[in-house]
Amino acid sequence: MMWYLVIIKALVPILMLCFPVILILSFLKTPWFKGVCGEFYVHVLAKIHLNKDKYHVLRNVTLPTTDGTTQIDHIIVSEYGVFVIETKNMKGWIFGGTHQRQWTQKIFKYTNKFQNPIHQNYKHVETLKSILELNDRQIFSVVVFVGSSTFKTDMPENVINGPGLIKYIKSKDQSVLFDADVQMILSKIEAERLVPSRKTTRAHIDHVKQIVAEKQTRLVHIGSGVATAIQLSDDRWSQDIEIEPAFTDSWENRSWQIDQVQTKFKDRAFP
């Protein structure tokens, strides 16, 4: 019996050391932490390589919308335009196109479907265009991937890997705003944005979760046309719609989401 107690006594300090290490490693792998790291990388990149007198960098801007809130990773304001940046911290091979509803991430045998980030950034751009009264020549949607990801399909010029962000921004060298416009835009954004806080972030997350819940339960017609409500529990679907939804302005823009629900239901019901 004594040898048993000796072993336990020897293992206790080892377990006490390993437990916090495991917790830290688990935390480092969370989507939240990866997202924060990706946004921090873009923020530092912009601060170091862009002239602070010409380019004004705003981070983590939450704006009110008609149906809740929308959260923008970065907004860069300059005389050359307003750059609305959506950041993705991902690794592996990335497949996608401008008009595809979903893009694909592949890491060896692992495959993940995620929402087209160009579509995701659409709502951000449209919200700012409305608030700031800008036209298409004065605002640019930018999607930047950080991490060890590689594009395996041709991407539009505004979808770039991290180091290419500065090159893309500096490629826009035609003045489209006066200095007075730049200052007015900065003032408007500061006036409209919600105060950065845990409460603001929590409210935005709750709003997104509410939309996710509404999307997960849909009415589909089966056979004779009898409508049945189903709850989708497919992990990939849940992962796809955890991010901020795009095209929430009208039913026409959202109709493709019903097509996806119907397809997934048919796949599950009729293998």
CSV table of C-alpha atoms in Angstrom, one decimal:
chain,number,residue,atom,x,y,z
A,1,MET,CA,0.0,0.0,0.0
A,2,MET,CA,2.9,2.3,0.8
A,3,TRP,CA,4.3,2.0,-2.8
A,4,TYR,CA,0.9,3.2,-4.1
A,5,LEU,CA,1.0,6.3,-2.0
A,6,VAL,CA,4.6,7.0,-3.0
A,7,ILE,CA,3.7,6.9,-6.7
A,8,ILE,CA,0.7,9.2,-6.2
A,9,LYS,CA,2.8,11.7,-4.2
A,10,ALA,CA,5.4,11.7,-7.0
A,11,LEU,CA,2.8,12.3,-9.7
A,12,VAL,CA,1.0,15.1,-8.0
A,13,PRO,CA,3.6,17.9,-8.7
A,14,ILE,CA,3.9,16.6,-12.3
A,15,LEU,CA,0.2,16.8,-12.9
A,16,MET,CA,0.0,20.2,-11.3
A,17,LEU,CA,2.6,21.4,-13.7
A,18,CYS,CA,1.0,19.7,-16.8
A,19,PHE,CA,-2.5,20.9,-16.1
A,20,PRO,CA,-1.9,24.7,-16.7
A,21,VAL,CA,0.2,23.9,-19.7
A,22,ILE,CA,-2.6,21.9,-21.2
A,23,LEU,CA,-5.0,24.7,-20.5
A,24,ILE,CA,-2.7,27.3,-22.1
A,25,LEU,CA,-2.2,25.1,-25.2
A,26,SER,CA,-5.9,24.6,-25.6
A,27,PHE,CA,-6.5,28.3,-25.3
A,28,LEU,CA,-3.9,29.0,-28.0
A,29,LYS,CA,-5.8,26.8,-30.4
A,30,THR,CA,-9.2,28.5,-30.0
A,31,PRO,CA,-10.7,30.3,-33.0
A,32,TRP,CA,-11.0,33.5,-30.8
A,33,PHE,CA,-7.2,33.5,-30.0
A,34,LYS,CA,-6.3,32.8,-33.7
A,35,GLY,CA,-8.6,35.7,-34.8
A,36,VAL,CA,-7.0,38.1,-32.3
A,37,CYS,CA,-3.5,37.1,-33.4
A,38,GLY,CA,-4.5,37.6,-37.1
A,39,GLU,CA,-5.9,41.0,-36.4
A,40,PHE,CA,-2.9,42.0,-34.3
A,41,TYR,CA,-0.6,41.0,-37.1
A,42,VAL,CA,-2.5,43.2,-39.7
A,43,HIS,CA,-2.6,46.1,-37.2
A,44,VAL,CA,1.2,46.0,-36.6
A,45,LEU,CA,1.9,45.6,-40.4
A,46,ALA,CA,-0.2,48.7,-41.2
A,47,LYS,CA,1.3,50.7,-38.4
A,48,ILE,CA,4.9,49.9,-39.4
A,49,HIS,CA,4.7,50.2,-43.2
A,50,LEU,CA,2.1,52.9,-43.7
A,51,ASN,CA,2.7,56.6,-43.2
A,52,LYS,CA,0.7,57.5,-40.1
A,53,ASP,CA,0.2,61.1,-41.4
A,54,LYS,CA,-1.5,59.8,-44.6
A,55,TYR,CA,-3.1,56.5,-43.4
A,56,HIS,CA,-5.3,56.4,-40.3
A,57,VAL,CA,-5.8,52.9,-38.9
A,58,LEU,CA,-8.9,52.0,-36.9
A,59,ARG,CA,-9.2,48.6,-35.3
A,60,ASN,CA,-12.2,46.5,-34.2
A,61,VAL,CA,-14.9,48.9,-35.2
A,62,THR,CA,-18.5,47.8,-34.3
A,63,LEU,CA,-21.2,49.8,-36.0
A,64,PRO,CA,-25.0,49.7,-35.6
A,65,THR,CA,-27.1,48.4,-38.5
A,66,THR,CA,-30.8,48.2,-39.1
A,67,ASP,CA,-30.8,44.6,-37.9
A,68,GLY,CA,-28.3,44.7,-35.1
A,69,THR,CA,-24.5,45.4,-35.4
A,70,THR,CA,-21.6,44.6,-37.7
A,71,GLN,CA,-18.0,44.3,-36.6
A,72,ILE,CA,-15.1,45.3,-38.9
A,73,ASP,CA,-11.6,44.1,-38.2
A,74,HIS,CA,-9.8,47.1,-39.6
A,75,ILE,CA,-10.7,50.4,-41.4
A,76,ILE,CA,-7.8,52.3,-43.0
A,77,VAL,CA,-8.7,55.9,-44.0
A,78,SER,CA,-6.6,57.9,-46.4
A,79,GLU,CA,-6.9,60.4,-49.3
A,80,TYR,CA,-6.6,57.3,-51.5
A,81,GLY,CA,-9.8,55.8,-50.2
A,82,VAL,CA,-11.3,53.9,-47.3
A,83,PHE,CA,-10.0,50.3,-47.0
A,84,VAL,CA,-12.3,47.8,-45.2
A,85,ILE,CA,-10.3,44.8,-44.1
A,86,GLU,CA,-11.5,41.3,-43.2
A,87,THR,CA,-8.8,39.1,-41.7
A,88,LYS,CA,-8.6,35.4,-41.9
A,89,ASN,CA,-6.0,33.5,-39.8
A,90,MET,CA,-5.9,30.1,-41.5
A,91,LYS,CA,-3.4,27.5,-42.6
A,92,GLY,CA,-3.4,24.9,-45.4
A,93,TRP,CA,-4.7,25.2,-49.0
A,94,ILE,CA,-7.4,27.7,-49.8
A,95,PHE,CA,-9.8,27.1,-52.7
A,96,GLY,CA,-12.3,29.7,-53.7
A,97,GLY,CA,-13.6,32.3,-56.2
A,98,THR,CA,-15.4,35.7,-56.2
A,99,HIS,CA,-18.9,34.3,-56.8
A,100,GLN,CA,-18.7,31.0,-54.9
A,101,ARG,CA,-20.9,30.8,-51.8
A,102,GLN,CA,-18.4,28.8,-49.8
A,103,TRP,CA,-14.6,28.5,-50.0
A,104,THR,CA,-12.7,25.4,-48.9
A,105,GLN,CA,-9.7,24.9,-46.6
A,106,LYS,CA,-7.7,21.7,-46.9
A,107,ILE,CA,-5.1,20.4,-44.5
A,108,PHE,CA,-4.0,16.9,-45.7
A,109,LYS,CA,-7.2,14.9,-45.3
A,110,TYR,CA,-9.0,17.5,-43.3
A,111,THR,CA,-11.5,19.6,-45.3
A,112,ASN,CA,-13.4,22.7,-44.0
A,113,LYS,CA,-16.0,24.8,-45.7
A,114,PHE,CA,-16.3,28.4,-44.8
A,115,GLN,CA,-18.3,31.4,-45.9
A,116,ASN,CA,-16.9,33.4,-48.8
A,117,PRO,CA,-15.0,36.2,-47.0
A,118,ILE,CA,-15.7,38.6,-49.9
A,119,HIS,CA,-19.4,38.1,-49.2
A,120,GLN,CA,-18.8,38.4,-45.5
A,121,ASN,CA,-17.1,41.8,-46.0
A,122,TYR,CA,-19.9,43.0,-48.3
A,123,LYS,CA,-22.1,44.0,-45.3
A,124,HIS,CA,-19.2,45.9,-43.7
A,125,VAL,CA,-18.6,47.9,-46.9
A,126,GLU,CA,-22.2,48.6,-47.5
A,127,THR,CA,-22.7,49.8,-43.9
A,128,LEU,CA,-19.8,52.2,-44.3
A,129,LYS,CA,-20.9,53.4,-47.7
A,130,SER,CA,-24.3,54.3,-46.2
A,131,ILE,CA,-22.9,56.1,-43.1
A,132,LEU,CA,-20.1,57.9,-44.9
A,133,GLU,CA,-22.0,58.5,-48.2
A,134,LEU,CA,-19.1,57.1,-50.3
A,135,ASN,CA,-19.2,55.8,-53.8
A,136,ASP,CA,-17.4,52.7,-55.2
A,137,ARG,CA,-14.3,54.6,-56.2
A,138,GLN,CA,-13.8,55.8,-52.7
A,139,ILE,CA,-14.1,52.5,-50.7
A,140,PHE,CA,-12.2,49.2,-51.1
A,141,SER,CA,-13.0,45.8,-49.8
A,142,VAL,CA,-9.9,43.8,-48.8
A,143,VAL,CA,-9.6,40.2,-47.5
A,144,VAL,CA,-6.2,39.3,-46.1
A,145,PHE,CA,-5.2,35.8,-45.1
A,146,VAL,CA,-2.5,35.5,-42.4
A,147,GLY,CA,-0.9,32.3,-41.2
A,148,SER,CA,0.6,29.5,-43.3
A,149,SER,CA,-2.1,29.4,-46.0
A,150,THR,CA,-1.6,29.0,-49.7
A,151,PHE,CA,-4.1,30.0,-52.4
A,152,LYS,CA,-4.7,27.0,-54.8
A,153,THR,CA,-7.1,28.9,-57.1
A,154,ASP,CA,-6.8,32.3,-58.8
A,155,MET,CA,-8.0,35.0,-56.4
A,156,PRO,CA,-9.2,38.5,-57.2
A,157,GLU,CA,-6.7,41.3,-56.5
A,158,ASN,CA,-8.3,42.3,-53.2
A,159,VAL,CA,-7.8,38.8,-51.7
A,160,ILE,CA,-4.2,38.6,-50.5
A,161,ASN,CA,-1.8,37.0,-48.2
A,162,GLY,CA,-0.5,39.0,-45.3
A,163,PRO,CA,2.6,40.6,-46.7
A,164,GLY,CA,0.7,41.7,-49.8
A,165,LEU,CA,-1.6,43.9,-47.9
A,166,ILE,CA,0.7,47.0,-47.9
A,167,LYS,CA,1.5,46.5,-51.6
A,168,TYR,CA,-2.2,46.4,-52.4
A,169,ILE,CA,-3.0,49.5,-50.4
A,170,LYS,CA,-0.2,51.5,-51.9
A,171,SER,CA,-1.2,50.5,-55.4
A,172,LYS,CA,-4.2,52.8,-54.9
A,173,ASP,CA,-2.3,56.0,-55.5
A,174,GLN,CA,-5.0,58.2,-57.0
A,175,SER,CA,-6.4,60.8,-54.6
A,176,VAL,CA,-10.2,60.3,-54.2
A,177,LEU,CA,-10.7,62.2,-51.0
A,178,PHE,CA,-9.7,65.7,-49.8
A,179,ASP,CA,-8.0,66.1,-46.5
A,180,ALA,CA,-11.2,67.6,-45.1
A,181,ASP,CA,-13.1,64.5,-46.3
A,182,VAL,CA,-10.6,62.3,-44.5
A,183,GLN,CA,-11.1,64.1,-41.2
A,184,MET,CA,-14.9,64.1,-41.6
A,185,ILE,CA,-14.9,60.4,-42.2
A,186,LEU,CA,-12.8,59.7,-39.1
A,187,SER,CA,-15.1,61.9,-37.1
A,188,LYS,CA,-18.2,60.1,-38.4
A,189,ILE,CA,-16.8,56.7,-37.7
A,190,GLU,CA,-15.9,57.7,-34.2
A,191,ALA,CA,-19.3,59.2,-33.6
A,192,GLU,CA,-21.1,56.1,-35.0
A,193,ARG,CA,-19.0,53.3,-33.6
A,194,LEU,CA,-20.0,51.6,-30.4
A,195,VAL,CA,-17.7,52.0,-27.5
A,196,PRO,CA,-15.1,49.2,-27.6
A,197,SER,CA,-15.8,47.1,-24.5
A,198,ARG,CA,-16.7,43.6,-23.4
A,199,LYS,CA,-20.4,44.6,-23.4
A,200,THR,CA,-20.2,45.7,-27.0
A,201,THR,CA,-18.5,42.5,-28.1
A,202,ARG,CA,-20.9,40.4,-26.1
A,203,ALA,CA,-23.9,42.2,-27.7
A,204,HIS,CA,-22.5,41.6,-31.1
A,205,ILE,CA,-21.8,37.9,-30.5
A,206,ASP,CA,-25.4,37.5,-29.1
A,207,HIS,CA,-26.7,39.1,-32.3
A,208,VAL,CA,-24.7,36.8,-34.5
A,209,LYS,CA,-25.8,33.8,-32.5
A,210,GLN,CA,-29.4,34.8,-32.9
A,211,ILE,CA,-29.0,34.9,-36.6
A,212,VAL,CA,-27.2,31.6,-36.6
A,213,ALA,CA,-30.1,30.0,-34.6
A,214,GLU,CA,-32.6,31.4,-37.1
A,215,LYS,CA,-30.6,29.9,-40.0
A,216,GLN,CA,-30.2,26.5,-38.4
A,217,THR,CA,-34.0,25.9,-38.2
A,218,ARG,CA,-35.7,26.1,-41.6
A,219,LEU,CA,-38.9,24.9,-43.2
A,220,VAL,CA,-38.3,22.4,-46.0
A,221,HIS,CA,-40.9,20.7,-48.2
A,222,ILE,CA,-40.9,17.0,-48.3
A,223,GLY,CA,-42.6,14.9,-50.9
A,224,SER,CA,-46.2,15.9,-50.9
A,225,GLY,CA,-45.3,19.4,-49.8
A,226,VAL,CA,-45.9,19.0,-46.1
A,227,ALA,CA,-43.6,21.5,-44.3
A,228,THR,CA,-41.5,20.1,-41.5
A,229,ALA,CA,-39.1,22.0,-39.3
A,230,ILE,CA,-35.7,20.4,-38.8
A,231,GLN,CA,-32.8,21.3,-36.7
A,232,LEU,CA,-29.4,20.9,-38.5
A,233,SER,CA,-26.6,19.6,-36.4
A,234,ASP,CA,-24.0,19.2,-39.1
A,235,ASP,CA,-20.7,20.4,-37.7
A,236,ARG,CA,-19.6,22.0,-41.0
A,237,TRP,CA,-22.8,23.9,-41.3
A,238,SER,CA,-22.5,25.2,-37.8
A,239,GLN,CA,-18.9,26.3,-38.4
A,240,ASP,CA,-19.8,28.0,-41.6
A,241,ILE,CA,-22.4,30.2,-40.1
A,242,GLU,CA,-20.7,31.0,-36.8
A,243,ILE,CA,-19.0,33.9,-38.7
A,244,GLU,CA,-20.9,37.1,-39.4
A,245,PRO,CA,-23.6,36.6,-42.0
A,246,ALA,CA,-23.5,38.5,-45.3
A,247,PHE,CA,-26.3,39.8,-47.5
A,248,THR,CA,-28.8,40.2,-44.7
A,249,ASP,CA,-30.5,43.2,-46.4
A,250,SER,CA,-33.1,41.4,-48.4
A,251,TRP,CA,-34.8,38.0,-48.8
A,252,GLU,CA,-33.5,37.8,-52.4
A,253,ASN,CA,-30.0,38.0,-51.2
A,254,ARG,CA,-30.6,35.3,-48.5
A,255,SER,CA,-32.4,32.9,-50.7
A,256,TRP,CA,-29.2,30.9,-51.5
A,257,GLN,CA,-29.1,29.9,-47.8
A,258,ILE,CA,-32.4,28.0,-48.1
A,259,ASP,CA,-30.9,26.1,-51.0
A,260,GLN,CA,-28.0,25.0,-48.8
A,261,VAL,CA,-30.3,23.9,-46.0
A,262,GLN,CA,-32.5,21.9,-48.4
A,263,THR,CA,-29.4,20.3,-50.0
A,264,LYS,CA,-27.9,19.3,-46.7
A,265,PHE,CA,-31.3,17.9,-45.5
A,266,LYS,CA,-31.6,15.8,-48.7
A,267,ASP,CA,-28.1,14.5,-48.3
A,268,ARG,CA,-28.8,13.4,-44.7
A,269,ALA,CA,-32.3,11.9,-45.4
A,270,PHE,CA,-31.4,10.1,-48.6
A,271,PRO,CA,-27.8,8.8,-48.4
